[in-house]
Short mmCIF file of C-alpha atoms and ligand atoms in Angstrom, two decimals:
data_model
loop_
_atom_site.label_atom_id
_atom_site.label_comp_id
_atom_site.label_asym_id
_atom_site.label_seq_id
_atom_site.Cartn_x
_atom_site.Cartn_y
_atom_site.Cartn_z
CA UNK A 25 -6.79 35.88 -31.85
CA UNK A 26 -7.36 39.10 -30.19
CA UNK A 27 -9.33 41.08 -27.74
CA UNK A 28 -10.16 44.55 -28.27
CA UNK A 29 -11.64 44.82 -24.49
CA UNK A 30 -8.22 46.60 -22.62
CA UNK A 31 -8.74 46.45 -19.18
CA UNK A 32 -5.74 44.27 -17.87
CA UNK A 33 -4.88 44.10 -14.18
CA UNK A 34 -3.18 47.36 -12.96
CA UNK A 35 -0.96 45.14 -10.38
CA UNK A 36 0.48 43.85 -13.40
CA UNK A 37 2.30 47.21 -14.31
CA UNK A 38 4.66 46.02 -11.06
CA UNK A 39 5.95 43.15 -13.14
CA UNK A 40 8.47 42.72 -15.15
CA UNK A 41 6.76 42.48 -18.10
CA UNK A 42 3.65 44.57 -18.03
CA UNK A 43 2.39 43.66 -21.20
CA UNK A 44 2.10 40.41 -20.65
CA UNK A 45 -1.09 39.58 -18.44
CA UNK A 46 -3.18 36.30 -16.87
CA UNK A 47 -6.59 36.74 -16.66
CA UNK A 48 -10.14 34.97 -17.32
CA UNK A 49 -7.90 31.37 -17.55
CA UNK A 50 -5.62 32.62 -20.40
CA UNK A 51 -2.20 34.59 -20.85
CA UNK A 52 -2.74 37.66 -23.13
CA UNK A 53 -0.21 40.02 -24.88
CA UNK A 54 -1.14 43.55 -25.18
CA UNK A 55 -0.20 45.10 -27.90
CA UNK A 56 -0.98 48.47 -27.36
CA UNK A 57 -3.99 50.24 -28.21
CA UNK A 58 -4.29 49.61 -32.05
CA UNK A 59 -3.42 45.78 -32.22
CA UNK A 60 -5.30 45.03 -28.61
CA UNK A 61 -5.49 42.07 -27.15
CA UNK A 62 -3.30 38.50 -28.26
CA UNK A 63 -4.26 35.34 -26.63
CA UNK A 64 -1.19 33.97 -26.03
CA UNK A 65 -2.26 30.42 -24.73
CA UNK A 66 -4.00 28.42 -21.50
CA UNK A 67 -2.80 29.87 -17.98
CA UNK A 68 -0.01 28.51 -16.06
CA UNK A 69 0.79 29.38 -12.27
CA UNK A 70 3.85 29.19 -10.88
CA UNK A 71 2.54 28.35 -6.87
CA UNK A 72 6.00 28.02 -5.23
CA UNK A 73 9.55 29.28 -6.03
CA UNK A 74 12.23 26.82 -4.19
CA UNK A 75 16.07 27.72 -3.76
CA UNK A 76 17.28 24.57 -2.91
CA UNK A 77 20.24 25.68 -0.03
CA UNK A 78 22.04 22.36 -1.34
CA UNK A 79 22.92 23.50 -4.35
CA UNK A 80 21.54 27.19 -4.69
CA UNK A 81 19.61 25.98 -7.58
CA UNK A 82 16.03 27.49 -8.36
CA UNK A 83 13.01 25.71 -9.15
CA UNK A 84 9.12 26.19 -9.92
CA UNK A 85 6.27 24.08 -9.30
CA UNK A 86 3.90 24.85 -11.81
CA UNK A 87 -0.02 24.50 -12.36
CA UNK A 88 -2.07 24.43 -15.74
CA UNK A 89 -5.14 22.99 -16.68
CA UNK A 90 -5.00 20.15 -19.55
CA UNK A 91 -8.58 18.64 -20.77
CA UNK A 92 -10.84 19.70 -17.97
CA UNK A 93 -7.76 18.29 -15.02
CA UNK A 94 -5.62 20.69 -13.25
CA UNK A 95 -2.17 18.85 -13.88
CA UNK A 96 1.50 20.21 -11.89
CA UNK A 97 5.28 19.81 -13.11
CA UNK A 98 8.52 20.83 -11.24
CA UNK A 99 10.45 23.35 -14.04
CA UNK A 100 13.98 24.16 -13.15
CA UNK A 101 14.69 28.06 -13.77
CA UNK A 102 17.79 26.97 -15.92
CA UNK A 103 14.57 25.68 -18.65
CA UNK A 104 13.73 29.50 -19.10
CA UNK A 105 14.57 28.97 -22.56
CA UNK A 106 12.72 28.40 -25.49
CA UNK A 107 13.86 25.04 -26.28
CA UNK A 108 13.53 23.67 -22.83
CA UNK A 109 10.39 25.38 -22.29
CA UNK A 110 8.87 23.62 -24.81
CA UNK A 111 9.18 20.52 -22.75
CA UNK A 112 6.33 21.28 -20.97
CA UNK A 113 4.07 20.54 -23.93
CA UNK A 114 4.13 16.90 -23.12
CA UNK A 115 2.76 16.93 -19.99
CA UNK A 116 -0.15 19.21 -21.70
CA UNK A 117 0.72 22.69 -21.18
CA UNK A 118 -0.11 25.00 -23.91
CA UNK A 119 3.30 25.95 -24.91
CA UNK A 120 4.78 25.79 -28.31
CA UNK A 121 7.54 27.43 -30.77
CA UNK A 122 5.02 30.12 -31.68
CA UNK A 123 4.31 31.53 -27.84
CA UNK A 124 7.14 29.80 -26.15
CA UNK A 125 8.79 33.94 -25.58
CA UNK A 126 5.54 34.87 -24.33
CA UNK A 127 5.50 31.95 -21.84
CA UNK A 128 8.54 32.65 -20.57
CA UNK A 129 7.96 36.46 -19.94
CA UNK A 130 4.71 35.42 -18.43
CA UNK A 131 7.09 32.79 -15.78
CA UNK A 132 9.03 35.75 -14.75
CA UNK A 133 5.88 37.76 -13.88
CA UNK A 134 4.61 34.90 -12.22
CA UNK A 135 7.75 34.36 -10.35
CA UNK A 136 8.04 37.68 -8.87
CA UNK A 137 4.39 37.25 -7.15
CA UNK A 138 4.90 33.44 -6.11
CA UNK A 139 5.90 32.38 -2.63
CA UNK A 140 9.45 31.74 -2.01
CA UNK A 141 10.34 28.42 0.00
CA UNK A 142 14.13 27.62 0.54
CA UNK A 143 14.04 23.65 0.19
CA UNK A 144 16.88 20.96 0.61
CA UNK A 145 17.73 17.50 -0.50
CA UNK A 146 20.81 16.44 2.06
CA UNK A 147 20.30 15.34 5.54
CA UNK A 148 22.08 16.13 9.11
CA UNK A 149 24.54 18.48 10.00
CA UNK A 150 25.76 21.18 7.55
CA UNK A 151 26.65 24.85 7.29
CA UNK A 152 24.74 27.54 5.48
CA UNK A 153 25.88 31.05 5.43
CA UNK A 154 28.57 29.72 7.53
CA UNK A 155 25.93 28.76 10.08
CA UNK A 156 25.98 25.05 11.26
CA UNK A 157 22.07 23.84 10.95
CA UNK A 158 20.69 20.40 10.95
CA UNK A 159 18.42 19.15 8.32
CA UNK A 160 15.74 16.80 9.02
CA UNK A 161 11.85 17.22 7.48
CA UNK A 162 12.47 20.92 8.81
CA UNK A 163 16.02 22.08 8.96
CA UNK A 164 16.37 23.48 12.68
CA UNK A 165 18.75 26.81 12.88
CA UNK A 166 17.19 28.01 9.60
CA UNK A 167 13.96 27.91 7.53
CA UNK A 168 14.28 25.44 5.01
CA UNK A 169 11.98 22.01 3.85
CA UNK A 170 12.79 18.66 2.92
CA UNK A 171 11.97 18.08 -0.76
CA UNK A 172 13.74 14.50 -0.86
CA UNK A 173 11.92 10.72 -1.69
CA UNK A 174 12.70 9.68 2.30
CA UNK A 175 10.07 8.80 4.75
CA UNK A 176 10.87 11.60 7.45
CA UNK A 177 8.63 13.72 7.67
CA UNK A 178 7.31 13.41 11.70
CA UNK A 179 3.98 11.92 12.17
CA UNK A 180 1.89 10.82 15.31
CA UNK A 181 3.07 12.58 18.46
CA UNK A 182 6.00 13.08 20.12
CA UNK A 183 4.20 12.47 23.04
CA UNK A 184 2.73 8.90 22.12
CA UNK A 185 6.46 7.64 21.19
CA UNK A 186 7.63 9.12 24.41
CA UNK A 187 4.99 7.28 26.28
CA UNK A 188 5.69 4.19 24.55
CA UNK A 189 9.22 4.65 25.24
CA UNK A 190 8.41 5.05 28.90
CA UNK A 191 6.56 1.64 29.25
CA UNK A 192 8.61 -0.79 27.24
CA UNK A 193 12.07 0.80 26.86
CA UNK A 194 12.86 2.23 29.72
CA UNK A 195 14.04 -0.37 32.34
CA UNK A 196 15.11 -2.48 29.56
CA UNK A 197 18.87 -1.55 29.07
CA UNK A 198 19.21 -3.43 25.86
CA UNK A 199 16.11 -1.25 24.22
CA UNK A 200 17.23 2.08 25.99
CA UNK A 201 20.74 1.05 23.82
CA UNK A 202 18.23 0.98 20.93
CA UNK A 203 17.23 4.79 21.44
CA UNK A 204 21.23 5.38 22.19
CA UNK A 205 22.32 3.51 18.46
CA UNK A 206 19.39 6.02 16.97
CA UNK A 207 20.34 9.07 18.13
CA UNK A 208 23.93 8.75 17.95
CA UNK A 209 23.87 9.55 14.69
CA UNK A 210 23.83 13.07 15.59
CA UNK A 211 26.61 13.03 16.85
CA UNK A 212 28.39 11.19 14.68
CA UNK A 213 27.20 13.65 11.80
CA UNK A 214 28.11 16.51 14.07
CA UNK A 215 31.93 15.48 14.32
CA UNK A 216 32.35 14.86 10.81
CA UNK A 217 31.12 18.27 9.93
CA UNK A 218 34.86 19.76 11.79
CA UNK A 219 36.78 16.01 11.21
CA UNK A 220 36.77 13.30 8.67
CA UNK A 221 35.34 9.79 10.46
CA UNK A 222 33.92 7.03 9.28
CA UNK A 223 30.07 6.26 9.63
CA UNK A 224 29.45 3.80 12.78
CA UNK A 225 27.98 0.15 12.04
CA UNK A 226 26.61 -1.67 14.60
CA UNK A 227 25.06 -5.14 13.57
CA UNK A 228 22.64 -6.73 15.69
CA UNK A 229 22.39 -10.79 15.28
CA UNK A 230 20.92 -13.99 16.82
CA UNK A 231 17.99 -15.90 17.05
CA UNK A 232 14.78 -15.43 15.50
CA UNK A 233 11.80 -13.37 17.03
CA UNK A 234 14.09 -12.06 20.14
CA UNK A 235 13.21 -8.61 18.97
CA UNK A 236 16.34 -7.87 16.29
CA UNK A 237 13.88 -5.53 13.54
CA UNK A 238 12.21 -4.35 16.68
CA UNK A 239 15.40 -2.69 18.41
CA UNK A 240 16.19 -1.55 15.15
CA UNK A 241 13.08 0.12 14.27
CA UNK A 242 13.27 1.70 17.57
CA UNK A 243 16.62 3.20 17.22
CA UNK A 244 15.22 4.31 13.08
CA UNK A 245 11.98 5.79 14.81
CA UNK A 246 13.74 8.35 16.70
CA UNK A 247 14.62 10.39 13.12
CA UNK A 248 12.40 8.93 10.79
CA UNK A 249 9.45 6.01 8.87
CA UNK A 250 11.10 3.07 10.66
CA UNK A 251 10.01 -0.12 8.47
CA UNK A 252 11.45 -1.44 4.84
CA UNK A 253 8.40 -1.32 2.80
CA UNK A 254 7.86 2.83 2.02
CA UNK A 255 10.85 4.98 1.24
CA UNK A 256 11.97 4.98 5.39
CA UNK A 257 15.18 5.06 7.13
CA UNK A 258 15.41 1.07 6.95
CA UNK A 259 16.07 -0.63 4.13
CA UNK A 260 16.42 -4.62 3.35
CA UNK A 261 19.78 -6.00 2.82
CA UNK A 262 17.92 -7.23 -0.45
CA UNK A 263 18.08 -3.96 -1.69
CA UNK A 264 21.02 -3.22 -4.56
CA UNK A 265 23.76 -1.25 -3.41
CA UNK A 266 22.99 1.17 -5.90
CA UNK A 267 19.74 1.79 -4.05
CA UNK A 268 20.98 1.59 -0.66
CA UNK A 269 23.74 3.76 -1.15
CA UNK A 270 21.64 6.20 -3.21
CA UNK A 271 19.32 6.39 0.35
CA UNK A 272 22.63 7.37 2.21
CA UNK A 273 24.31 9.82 0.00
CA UNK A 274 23.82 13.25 1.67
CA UNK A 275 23.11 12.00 5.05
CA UNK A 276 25.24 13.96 8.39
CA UNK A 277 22.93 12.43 10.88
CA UNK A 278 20.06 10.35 10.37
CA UNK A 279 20.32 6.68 11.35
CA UNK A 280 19.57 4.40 8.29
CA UNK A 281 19.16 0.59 9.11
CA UNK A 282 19.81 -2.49 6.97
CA UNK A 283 16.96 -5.24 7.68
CA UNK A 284 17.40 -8.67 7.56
CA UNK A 285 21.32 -9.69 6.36
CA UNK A 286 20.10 -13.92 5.01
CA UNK A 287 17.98 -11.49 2.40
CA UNK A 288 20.87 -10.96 0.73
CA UNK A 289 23.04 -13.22 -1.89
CA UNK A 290 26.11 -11.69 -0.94
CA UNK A 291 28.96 -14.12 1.12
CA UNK A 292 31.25 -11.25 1.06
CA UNK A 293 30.46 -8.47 3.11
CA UNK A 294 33.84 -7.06 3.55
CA UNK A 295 33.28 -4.66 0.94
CA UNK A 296 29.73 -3.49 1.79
CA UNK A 297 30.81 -2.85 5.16
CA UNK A 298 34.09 -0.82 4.07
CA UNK A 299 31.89 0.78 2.04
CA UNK A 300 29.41 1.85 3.95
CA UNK A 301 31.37 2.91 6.66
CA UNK A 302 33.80 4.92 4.37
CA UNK A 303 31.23 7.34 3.65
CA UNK A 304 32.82 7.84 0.43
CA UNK A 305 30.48 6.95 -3.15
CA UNK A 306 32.18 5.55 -6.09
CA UNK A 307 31.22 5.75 -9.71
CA UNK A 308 27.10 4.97 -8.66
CA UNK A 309 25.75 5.17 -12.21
CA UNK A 310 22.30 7.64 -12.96
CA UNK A 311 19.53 6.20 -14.47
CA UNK A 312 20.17 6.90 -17.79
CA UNK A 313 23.35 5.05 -17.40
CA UNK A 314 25.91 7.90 -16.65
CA UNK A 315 28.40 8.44 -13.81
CA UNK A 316 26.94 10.35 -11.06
CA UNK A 317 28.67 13.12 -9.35
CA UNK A 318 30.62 11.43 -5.98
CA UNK A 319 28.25 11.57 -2.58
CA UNK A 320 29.63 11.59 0.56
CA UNK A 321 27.71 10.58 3.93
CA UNK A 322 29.08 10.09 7.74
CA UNK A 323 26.03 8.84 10.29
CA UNK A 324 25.10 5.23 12.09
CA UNK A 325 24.22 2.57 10.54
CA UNK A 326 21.86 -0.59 12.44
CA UNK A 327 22.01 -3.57 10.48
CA UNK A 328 20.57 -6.98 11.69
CA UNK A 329 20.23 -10.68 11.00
CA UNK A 330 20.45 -14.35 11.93
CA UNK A 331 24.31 -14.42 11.40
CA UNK A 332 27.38 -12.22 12.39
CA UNK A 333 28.26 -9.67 9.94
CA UNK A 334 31.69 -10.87 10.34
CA UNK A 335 31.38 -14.38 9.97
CA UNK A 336 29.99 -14.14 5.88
CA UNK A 337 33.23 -11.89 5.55
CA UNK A 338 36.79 -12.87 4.84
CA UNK A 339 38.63 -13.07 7.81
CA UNK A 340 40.10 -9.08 7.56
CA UNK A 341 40.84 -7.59 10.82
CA UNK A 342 39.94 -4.21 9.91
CA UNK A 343 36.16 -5.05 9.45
CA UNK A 344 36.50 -5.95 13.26
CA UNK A 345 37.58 -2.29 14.03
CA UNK A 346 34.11 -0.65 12.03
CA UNK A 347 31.47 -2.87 13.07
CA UNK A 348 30.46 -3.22 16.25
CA UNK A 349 28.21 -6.66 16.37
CA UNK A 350 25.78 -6.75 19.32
CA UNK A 351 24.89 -10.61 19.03
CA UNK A 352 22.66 -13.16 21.25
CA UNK A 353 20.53 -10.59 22.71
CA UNK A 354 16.87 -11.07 23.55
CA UNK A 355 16.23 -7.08 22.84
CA UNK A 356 12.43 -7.55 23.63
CA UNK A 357 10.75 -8.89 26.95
CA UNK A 358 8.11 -10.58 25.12
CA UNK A 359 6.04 -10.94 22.10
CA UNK A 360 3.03 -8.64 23.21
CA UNK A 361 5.25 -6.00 24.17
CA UNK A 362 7.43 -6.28 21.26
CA UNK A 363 4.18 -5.85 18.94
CA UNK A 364 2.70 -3.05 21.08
CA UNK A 365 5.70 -1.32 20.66
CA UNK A 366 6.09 -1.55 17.44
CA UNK A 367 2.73 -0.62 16.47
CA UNK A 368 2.93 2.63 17.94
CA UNK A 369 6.57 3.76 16.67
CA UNK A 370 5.15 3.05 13.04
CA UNK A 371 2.54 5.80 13.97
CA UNK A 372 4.75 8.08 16.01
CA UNK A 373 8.06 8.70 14.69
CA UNK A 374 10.48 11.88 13.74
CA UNK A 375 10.44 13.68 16.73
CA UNK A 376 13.17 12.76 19.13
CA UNK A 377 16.17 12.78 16.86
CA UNK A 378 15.47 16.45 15.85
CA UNK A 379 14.89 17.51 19.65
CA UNK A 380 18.34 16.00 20.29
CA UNK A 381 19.93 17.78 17.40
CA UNK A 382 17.98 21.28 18.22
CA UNK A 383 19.76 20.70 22.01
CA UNK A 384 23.46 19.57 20.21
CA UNK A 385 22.58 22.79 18.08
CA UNK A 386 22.49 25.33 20.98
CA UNK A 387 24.81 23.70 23.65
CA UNK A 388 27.88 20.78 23.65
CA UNK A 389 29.04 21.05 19.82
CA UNK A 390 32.86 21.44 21.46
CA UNK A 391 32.25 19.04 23.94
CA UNK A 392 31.67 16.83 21.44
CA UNK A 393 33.91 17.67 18.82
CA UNK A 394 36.45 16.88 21.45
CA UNK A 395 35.04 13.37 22.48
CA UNK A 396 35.71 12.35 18.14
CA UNK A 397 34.22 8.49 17.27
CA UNK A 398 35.95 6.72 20.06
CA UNK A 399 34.51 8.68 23.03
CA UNK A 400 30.86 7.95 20.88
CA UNK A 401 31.63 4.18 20.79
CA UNK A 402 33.06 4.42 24.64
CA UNK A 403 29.67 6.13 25.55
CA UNK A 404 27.72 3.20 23.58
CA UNK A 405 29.53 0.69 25.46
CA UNK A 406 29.20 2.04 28.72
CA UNK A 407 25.93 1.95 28.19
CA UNK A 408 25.98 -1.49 27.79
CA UNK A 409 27.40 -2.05 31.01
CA UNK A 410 24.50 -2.24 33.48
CA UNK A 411 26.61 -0.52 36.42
CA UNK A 412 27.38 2.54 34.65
CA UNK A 413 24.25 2.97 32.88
CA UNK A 414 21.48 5.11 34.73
CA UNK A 415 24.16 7.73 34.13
CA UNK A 416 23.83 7.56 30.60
CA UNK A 417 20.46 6.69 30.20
CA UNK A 418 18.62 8.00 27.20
CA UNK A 419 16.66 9.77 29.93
CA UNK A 420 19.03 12.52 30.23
CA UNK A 421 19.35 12.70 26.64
CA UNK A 422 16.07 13.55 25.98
CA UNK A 423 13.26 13.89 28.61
N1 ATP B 24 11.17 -11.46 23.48
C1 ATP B 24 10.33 -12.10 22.67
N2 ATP B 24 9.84 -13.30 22.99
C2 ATP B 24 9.00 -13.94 22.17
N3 ATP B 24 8.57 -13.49 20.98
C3 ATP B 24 9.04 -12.29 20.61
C4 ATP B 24 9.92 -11.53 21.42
N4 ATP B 24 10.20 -10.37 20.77
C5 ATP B 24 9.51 -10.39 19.63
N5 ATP B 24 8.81 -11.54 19.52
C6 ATP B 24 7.92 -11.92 18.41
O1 ATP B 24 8.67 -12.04 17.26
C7 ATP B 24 8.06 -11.27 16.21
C8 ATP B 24 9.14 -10.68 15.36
O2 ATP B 24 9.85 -9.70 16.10
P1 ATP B 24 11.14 -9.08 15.51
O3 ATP B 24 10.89 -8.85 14.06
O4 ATP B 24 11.56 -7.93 16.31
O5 ATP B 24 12.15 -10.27 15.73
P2 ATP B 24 13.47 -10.63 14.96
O6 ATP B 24 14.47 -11.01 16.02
O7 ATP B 24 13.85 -9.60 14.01
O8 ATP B 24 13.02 -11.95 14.21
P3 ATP B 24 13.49 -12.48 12.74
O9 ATP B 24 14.89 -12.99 12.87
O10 ATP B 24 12.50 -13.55 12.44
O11 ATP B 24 13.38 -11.33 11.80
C9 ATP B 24 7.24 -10.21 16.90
O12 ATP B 24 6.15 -9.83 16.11
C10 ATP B 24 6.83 -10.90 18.17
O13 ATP B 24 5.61 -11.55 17.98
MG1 MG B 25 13.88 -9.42 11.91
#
């Protein structure tokens, strides 16, 4: 097929490949002025380039149109290769072994002119150019976008959640603890970015409706979606351990909660808990069945239930020493209250958490470095203890 009309776009002599052009819906080859015009195939954007700053690794997301329907795909820049390319067929775009050069000379036109986003995939506290930044939806100390499955992206106000906060928290020492479980895992990220520790549990049991999934969904709300039924911060403790590990690998600093321990079959949870507060993955297999590369994660953990954590596990004494088990609380004053709250953290959520880790981010990183996991859980406690807590309220930590 070709086109004896010669007029390409003159902006195209700034790409790399000047004879390669997009215009009227197709790619065309020009082969100078004898042969003309080629139609190469359908047009395909490229409408973002992403570095992701996790891994340094480049990829596209792509538009063409298949059968009258604009259809997208995510290309890696490692599939600039015929064979890979080619891939892209299935999904409808018009790429075969006869243009599949073409294509790719066209991609690396296309990539010059497309935006350039850095994303990332990990969570919390980490260092890029040697910089120490903190990634949540945005990373704050750098530009970069979350491009993970997790539920974190902030929605609602800050605002509403702070008002809420105000009128059914504050006063109520064993909520305002809540807030305190949430955000600590800032800091708990934070030290493990100069010192290895181990991720803090705490599990919150007793009877039912005294408010258990509430606290906890409080404490989620400050970082992130805090309920078990999208991809949030909160799981069930139904969920495999492939999946709830899989949610925590990568994470410096988010809280992640554990919903509802009788949900799961386990009588043993020794091993979860070592696990999980390790912070170290072992052989987690991919989907296709292969060993995935070892994840690491250091942050809090909320888990809650009916029963003691401890009491389903054998009777080691270093479980005692990495779960901290807040039991026979009422949390909540009373069911309106509880449900009032509730309903507006599931609208208004993501916004503290990053405010604290902006403030960590510009002042008391060597204060706290100094403090390490005990002074954390000695700050927790205190602010357990009614005499000593104004001082510590969440107040100063935030508002
Ligand atoms: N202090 C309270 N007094 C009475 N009812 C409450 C109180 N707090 C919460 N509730 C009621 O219990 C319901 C469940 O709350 P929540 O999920 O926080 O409790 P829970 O302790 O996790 O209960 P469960 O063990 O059944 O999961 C709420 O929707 C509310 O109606
Ligand atoms: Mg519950």
């Amino acid at each position: 097929m070709t086109d004896t009309g010669n007029e390409y776009s003159k902006a195209a002599m700034n790409y790399f490949y000047p004879e390669i052009v997009m215009e009227n819906g197709f790619i065309w080859e020009d082969r100078g002025e004898k042969k003309g015009r080629l139609k190469v195939a359908k047009a395909i954007q490229i409408n973002e380039v992403h570095e992701n700053i996790d891994t340094g690794e480049l990829s596209f997301t792509i538009t063409f149109e298949y059968n009258g329907q604009q259809k997208g795909a995510t290309l890696r820049r490692a599939d600039f290769q015929r064979n890979k390319i080619i891939e892209l067929a299935k999904y409808g775009a018009d790429v075969y072994e006869h243009n599949a050069t073409q294509i790719i000379k066209h991609l690396r036109n296309e990539e010059a002119k497309a935006p350039k986003n850095r994303v990332h995939q990990k969570l919390g506290w980490d260092r890029y150019d040697n910089q120490l930044v903190f990634k949540h939806y945005k990373a704050i100390g750098m530009d970069s976008t979350y491009s993970g499955t997790l539920a974190i992206q902030p929605k609602g106000k800050y605002e509403n959640w702070k008002q809420a906060v105000e009128k059914w928290v504050m006063g109520n020492r064993n909520l305002e603890l809540a807030i305190l479980i949430g955000l600590s895992s800032a800091v708990v990220g934070l030290i493990s970015s100069v010192t290895k520790i181990d991720s803090l549990i705490f599990h919150i049991f007793g009877k039912s409706t005294h408010g258990k999934t509430t606290a906890s969904s409080l404490a989620i709300s400050t970082f992130g979606y805090p309920e078990t039924n999208k991809d949030g911060l909160m799981q069930t403790w139904m969920s495999t351990q492939n999946a709830i590990i899989g949610s925590l690998v990568g994470n410096f600093g988010l809280i992640f909660g554990l919903d509802e321990i009788s949900m799961s079959d386990s009588l043993d949870f020794s091993n979860m808990a070592y696990y999980l507060a390790g912070g170290k993955e072992k052989g987690r297999l991919d989907k296709e069945s292969r060993l995935k590369e070892t994840g690491a994660w250091s942050t809090t953990i909320v888990s809650n239930g009916e029963q003691a954590l401890t009491s389903k596990t054998n009777h080691n004494t270093g479980i005692h020493m990495r779960i901290l088990e807040l039991g026979h609380i009422t949390w909540t004053k009373d069911a309106q209250s509880a449900d009032r709250l509730k309903s507006t953290i599931f609208h208004n959520y993501g916004h503290a958490g990053p405010i604290l880790a902006a403030n960590l981010l510009d002042r008391g990183q060597s204060k706290l470095y100094r403090c390490g996991r005990i002074g954390v859980v000695k700050l927790l406690s205190r602010c357990m203890d009614k005499a000593t807590f104004p001082k510590e309220s969440p107040k100063s930590w935030l508002f």
